[in-house]
Structures are given as C-alpha cells and as structure tokens.
Short mmCIF file of C-alpha atoms in Angstrom, two decimals:
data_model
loop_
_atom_site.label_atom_id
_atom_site.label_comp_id
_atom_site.label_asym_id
_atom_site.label_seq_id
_atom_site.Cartn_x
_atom_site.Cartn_y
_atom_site.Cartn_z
CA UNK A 1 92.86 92.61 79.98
CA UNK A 2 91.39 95.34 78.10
CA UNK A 3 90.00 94.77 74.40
CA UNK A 4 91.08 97.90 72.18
CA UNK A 5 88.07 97.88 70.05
CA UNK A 6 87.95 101.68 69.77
CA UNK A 7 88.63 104.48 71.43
CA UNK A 8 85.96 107.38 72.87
CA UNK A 9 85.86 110.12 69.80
CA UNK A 10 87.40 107.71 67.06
CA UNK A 11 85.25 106.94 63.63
CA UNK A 12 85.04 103.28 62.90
CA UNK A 13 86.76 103.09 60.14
CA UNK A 14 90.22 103.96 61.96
CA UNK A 15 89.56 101.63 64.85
CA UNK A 16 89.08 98.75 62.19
CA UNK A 17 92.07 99.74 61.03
CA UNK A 18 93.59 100.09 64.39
CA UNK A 19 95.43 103.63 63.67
CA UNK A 20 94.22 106.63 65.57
CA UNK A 21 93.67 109.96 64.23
CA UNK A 22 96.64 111.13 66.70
CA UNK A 23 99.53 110.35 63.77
CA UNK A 24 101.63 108.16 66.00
CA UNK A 25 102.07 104.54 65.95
CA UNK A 26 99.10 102.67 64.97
CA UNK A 27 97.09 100.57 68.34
CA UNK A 28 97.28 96.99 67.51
CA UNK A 29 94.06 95.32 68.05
CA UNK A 30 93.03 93.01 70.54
CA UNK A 31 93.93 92.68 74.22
CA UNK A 32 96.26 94.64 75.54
CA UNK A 33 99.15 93.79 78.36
CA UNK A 34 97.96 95.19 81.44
CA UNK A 35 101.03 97.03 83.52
CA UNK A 36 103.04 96.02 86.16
CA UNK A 37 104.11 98.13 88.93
CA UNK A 38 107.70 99.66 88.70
CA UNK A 39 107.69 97.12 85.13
CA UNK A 40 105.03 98.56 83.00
CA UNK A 41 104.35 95.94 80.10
CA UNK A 42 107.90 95.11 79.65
CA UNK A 43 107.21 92.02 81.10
CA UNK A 44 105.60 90.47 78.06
CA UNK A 45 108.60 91.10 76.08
CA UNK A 46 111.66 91.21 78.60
CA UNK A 47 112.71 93.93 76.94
CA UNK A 48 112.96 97.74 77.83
CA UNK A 49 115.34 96.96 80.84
CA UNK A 50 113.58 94.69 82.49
CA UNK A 51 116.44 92.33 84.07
CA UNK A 52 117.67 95.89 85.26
CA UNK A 53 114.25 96.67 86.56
CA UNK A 54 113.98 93.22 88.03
CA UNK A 55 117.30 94.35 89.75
CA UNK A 56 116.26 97.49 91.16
CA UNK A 57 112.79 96.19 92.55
CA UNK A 58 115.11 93.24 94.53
CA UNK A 59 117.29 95.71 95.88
CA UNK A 60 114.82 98.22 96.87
CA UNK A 61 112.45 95.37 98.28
CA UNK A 62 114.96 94.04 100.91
CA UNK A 63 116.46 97.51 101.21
CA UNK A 64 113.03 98.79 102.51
CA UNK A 65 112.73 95.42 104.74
CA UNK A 66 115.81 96.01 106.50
CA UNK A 67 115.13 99.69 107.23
CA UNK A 68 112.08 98.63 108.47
CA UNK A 69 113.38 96.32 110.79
CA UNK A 70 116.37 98.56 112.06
CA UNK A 71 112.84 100.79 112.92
CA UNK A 72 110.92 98.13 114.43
CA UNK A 73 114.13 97.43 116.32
CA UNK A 74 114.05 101.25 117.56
CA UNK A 75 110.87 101.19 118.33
CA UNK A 76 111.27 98.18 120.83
CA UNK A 77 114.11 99.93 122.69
CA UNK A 78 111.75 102.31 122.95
CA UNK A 79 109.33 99.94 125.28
CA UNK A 80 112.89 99.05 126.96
CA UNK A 81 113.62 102.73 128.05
CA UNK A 82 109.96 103.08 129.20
CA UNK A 83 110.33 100.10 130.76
CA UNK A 84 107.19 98.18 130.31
CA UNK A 85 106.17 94.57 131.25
CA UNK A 86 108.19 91.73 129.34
CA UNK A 87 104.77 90.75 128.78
CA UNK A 88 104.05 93.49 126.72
CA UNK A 89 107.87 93.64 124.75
CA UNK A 90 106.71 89.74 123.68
CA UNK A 91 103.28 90.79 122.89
CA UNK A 92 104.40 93.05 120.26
CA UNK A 93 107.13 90.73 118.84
CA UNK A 94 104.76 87.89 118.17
CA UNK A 95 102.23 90.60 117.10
CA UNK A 96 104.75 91.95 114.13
CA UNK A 97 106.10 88.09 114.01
CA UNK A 98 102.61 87.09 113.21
CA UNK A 99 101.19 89.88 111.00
CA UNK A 100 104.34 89.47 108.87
CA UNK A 101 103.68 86.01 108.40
CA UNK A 102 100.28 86.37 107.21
CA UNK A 103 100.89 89.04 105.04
CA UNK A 104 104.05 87.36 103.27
CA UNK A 105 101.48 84.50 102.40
CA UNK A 106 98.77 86.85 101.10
CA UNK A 107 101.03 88.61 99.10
CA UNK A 108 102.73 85.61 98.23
CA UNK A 109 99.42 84.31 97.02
CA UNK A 110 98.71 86.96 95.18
CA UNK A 111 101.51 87.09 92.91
CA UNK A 112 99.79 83.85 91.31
CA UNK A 113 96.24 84.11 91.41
CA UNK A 114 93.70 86.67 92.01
CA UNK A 115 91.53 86.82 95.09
CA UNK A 116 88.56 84.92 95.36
CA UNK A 117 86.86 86.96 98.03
CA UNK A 118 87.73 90.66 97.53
CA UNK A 119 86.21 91.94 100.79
CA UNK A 120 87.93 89.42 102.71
CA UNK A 121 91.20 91.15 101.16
CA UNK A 122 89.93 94.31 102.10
CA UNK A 123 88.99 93.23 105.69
CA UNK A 124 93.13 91.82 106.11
CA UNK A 125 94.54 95.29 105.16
CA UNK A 126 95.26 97.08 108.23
CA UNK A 127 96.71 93.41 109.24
CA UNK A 128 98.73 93.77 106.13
CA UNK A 129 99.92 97.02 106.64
CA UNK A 130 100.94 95.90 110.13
CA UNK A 131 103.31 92.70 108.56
CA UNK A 132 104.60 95.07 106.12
CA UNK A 133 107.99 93.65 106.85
CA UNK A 134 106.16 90.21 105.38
CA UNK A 135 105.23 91.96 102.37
CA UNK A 136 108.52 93.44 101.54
CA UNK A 137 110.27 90.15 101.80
CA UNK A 138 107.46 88.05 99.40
CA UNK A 139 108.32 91.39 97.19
CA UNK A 140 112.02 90.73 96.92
CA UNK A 141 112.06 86.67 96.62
CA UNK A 142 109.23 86.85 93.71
CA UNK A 143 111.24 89.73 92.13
CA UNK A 144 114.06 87.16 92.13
CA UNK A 145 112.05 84.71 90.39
CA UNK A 146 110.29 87.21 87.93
CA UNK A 147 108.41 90.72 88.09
CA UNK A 148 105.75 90.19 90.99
CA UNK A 149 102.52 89.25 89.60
CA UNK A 150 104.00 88.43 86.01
CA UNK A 151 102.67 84.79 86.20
CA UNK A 152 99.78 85.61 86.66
CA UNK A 153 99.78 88.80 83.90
CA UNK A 154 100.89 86.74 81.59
CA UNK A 155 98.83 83.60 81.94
CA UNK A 156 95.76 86.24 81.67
CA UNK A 157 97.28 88.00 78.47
CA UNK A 158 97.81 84.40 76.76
CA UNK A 159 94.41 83.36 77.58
CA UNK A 160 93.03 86.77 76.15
CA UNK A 161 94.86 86.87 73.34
CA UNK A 162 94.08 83.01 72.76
CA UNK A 163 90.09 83.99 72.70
CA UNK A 164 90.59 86.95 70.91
CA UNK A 165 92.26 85.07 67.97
CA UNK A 166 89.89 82.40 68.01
CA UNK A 167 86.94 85.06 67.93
CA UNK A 168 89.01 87.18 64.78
CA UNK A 169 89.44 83.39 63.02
CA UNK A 170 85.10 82.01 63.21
CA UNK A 171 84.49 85.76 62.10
CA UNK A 172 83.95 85.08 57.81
CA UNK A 173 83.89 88.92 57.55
CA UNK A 174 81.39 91.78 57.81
CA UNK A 175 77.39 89.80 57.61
CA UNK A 176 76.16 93.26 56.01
CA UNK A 177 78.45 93.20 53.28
CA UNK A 178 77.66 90.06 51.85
CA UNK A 179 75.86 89.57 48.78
CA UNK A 180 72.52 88.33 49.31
CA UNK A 181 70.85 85.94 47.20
CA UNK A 182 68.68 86.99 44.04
CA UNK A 183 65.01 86.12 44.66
CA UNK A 184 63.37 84.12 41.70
#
C-alpha cells in the first residue's frame, strides 16, 4: 500500500489538504488501493464493471488454457510423426502433467498470501512458465470466486487503512502550533 503523504513538487500546505495544484479531483489521504491486473482498483468498490471484468478474465483464462492445450496436443503429434520412443511421448506428458501441477499451486497460493521466500519464486519461474496450462486454470477458478489476488489486496488495504486511522486519531494536532506555557 502506498501512503499519499505528498507528492514530488507539491508545497505542504496542498498535500495537508490533499488537493494538488493540477485542478482535478482532490487525492484523498492515506493509503491508497493498490491495482489489480485487468481490474485496476475496482475491486475495493465492485464498481466500474467489475462483475463484467470478472467475466471477461474467466473467459479469457480458460479460453487461453484450452488453446494451449489444443497446442500442446499438436505439439505431441508432432513426436508421433517423428516417431520417437514411447518413452520419450510419456516423458513429456508427465513433464507438462507435473509442471502444471506445481504451478497451479503456486499461483494458487499466491492469490492469498505473498511469498515468503522471493528468490525461491524466482528460482520456480521457468518451471512456471513450463505449467502455464496450471496457471491459466488457478486464473480462471479464482476469477470465479473473485478478482485474483483480491483477498489478499484487500486484507492489506483494510489493515493499512486500519493503522493509518489509528495514527490520524493519537495525532492531537500540529506540536509546533501549540501554545506554550508562560514562564513565571
């Protein structure tokens, strides 16, 4: 979450105020919603076409997953015509079969919670990329559910804007503008 407390260029005064010198709409303070791919921050809300969005990402998802298969499936023909080893024809089946399972979880997974160990998510990307098919599907079944990652978005904006208030509420106003005490 990012904490609009004022912008590169902007006097003090209007980031108190929380308008900009731009003339549009005024930036609320506090944290803002961070976006969502293909959703931008109409997930907070539900507004802005979001069941529509939902829709379209659901569609697309499984869409994408069973073009990718129909390739997969061309691609295995392939080894058929060239006439390779059964061995090999199984090896890559378990070898997409496998990869696609382990990437459905870690996307899956992700959805919900961040990653504890970033380079260990870096180090499972080219086994990712490989289970794409995995990803797809965790893709369309969360977007069924809710926008992918919005759980998680939204659990983090709460929380931020939970500490923010609580932070704007101890705050008894500015310490340099108080009155200090005469001295006798």
């Amino acid at each position: 979450m990012s904490e609009n407390s004022e912008a590169p260029g902007t006097p003090p005064a209007a980031a108190a105020t929380g308008s900009g010198s731009g003339g549009g709409a005024p930036t609320p303070l506090g944290p803002q919603p961070e976006p969502i791919r293909f959703f931008g921050t109409t997930w907070v809300d539900h507004d802005g076409g979001y069941g529509l969005r939902r829709a379209g990402v659901a569609a697309g998802s499984l869409a994408a997953a069973v073009g990718s298969c129909l390739a997969l499936r061309f691609a295995y023909q392939g080894l058929a015509i060239a006439e390779v080893d059964s061995i090999v024809g199984m090896l890559v089946i378990v070898m997409f079969a496998v990869c696609s399972a382990i990437a459905f979880r870690k996307t899956w997974e992700s959805f919900g919670a961040r990653p504890k160990d970033p380079a260990r998510e870096d180090s499972l990307r080219g086994l990712k990329s490989i289970g794409f098919i995995g990803s797809l599907l965790a893709y369309f079944f969360r977007s069924l559910i809710e926008a992918p990652g919005e759980k998680l978005h939204r659990a983090e904006y709460e929380s931020a804007r939970t500490q923010f208030e609580k932070r704007r509420a101890t705050r008894t106003g500015n310490p340099a503008a108080r009155k200090r005490p005469k001295r006798r």
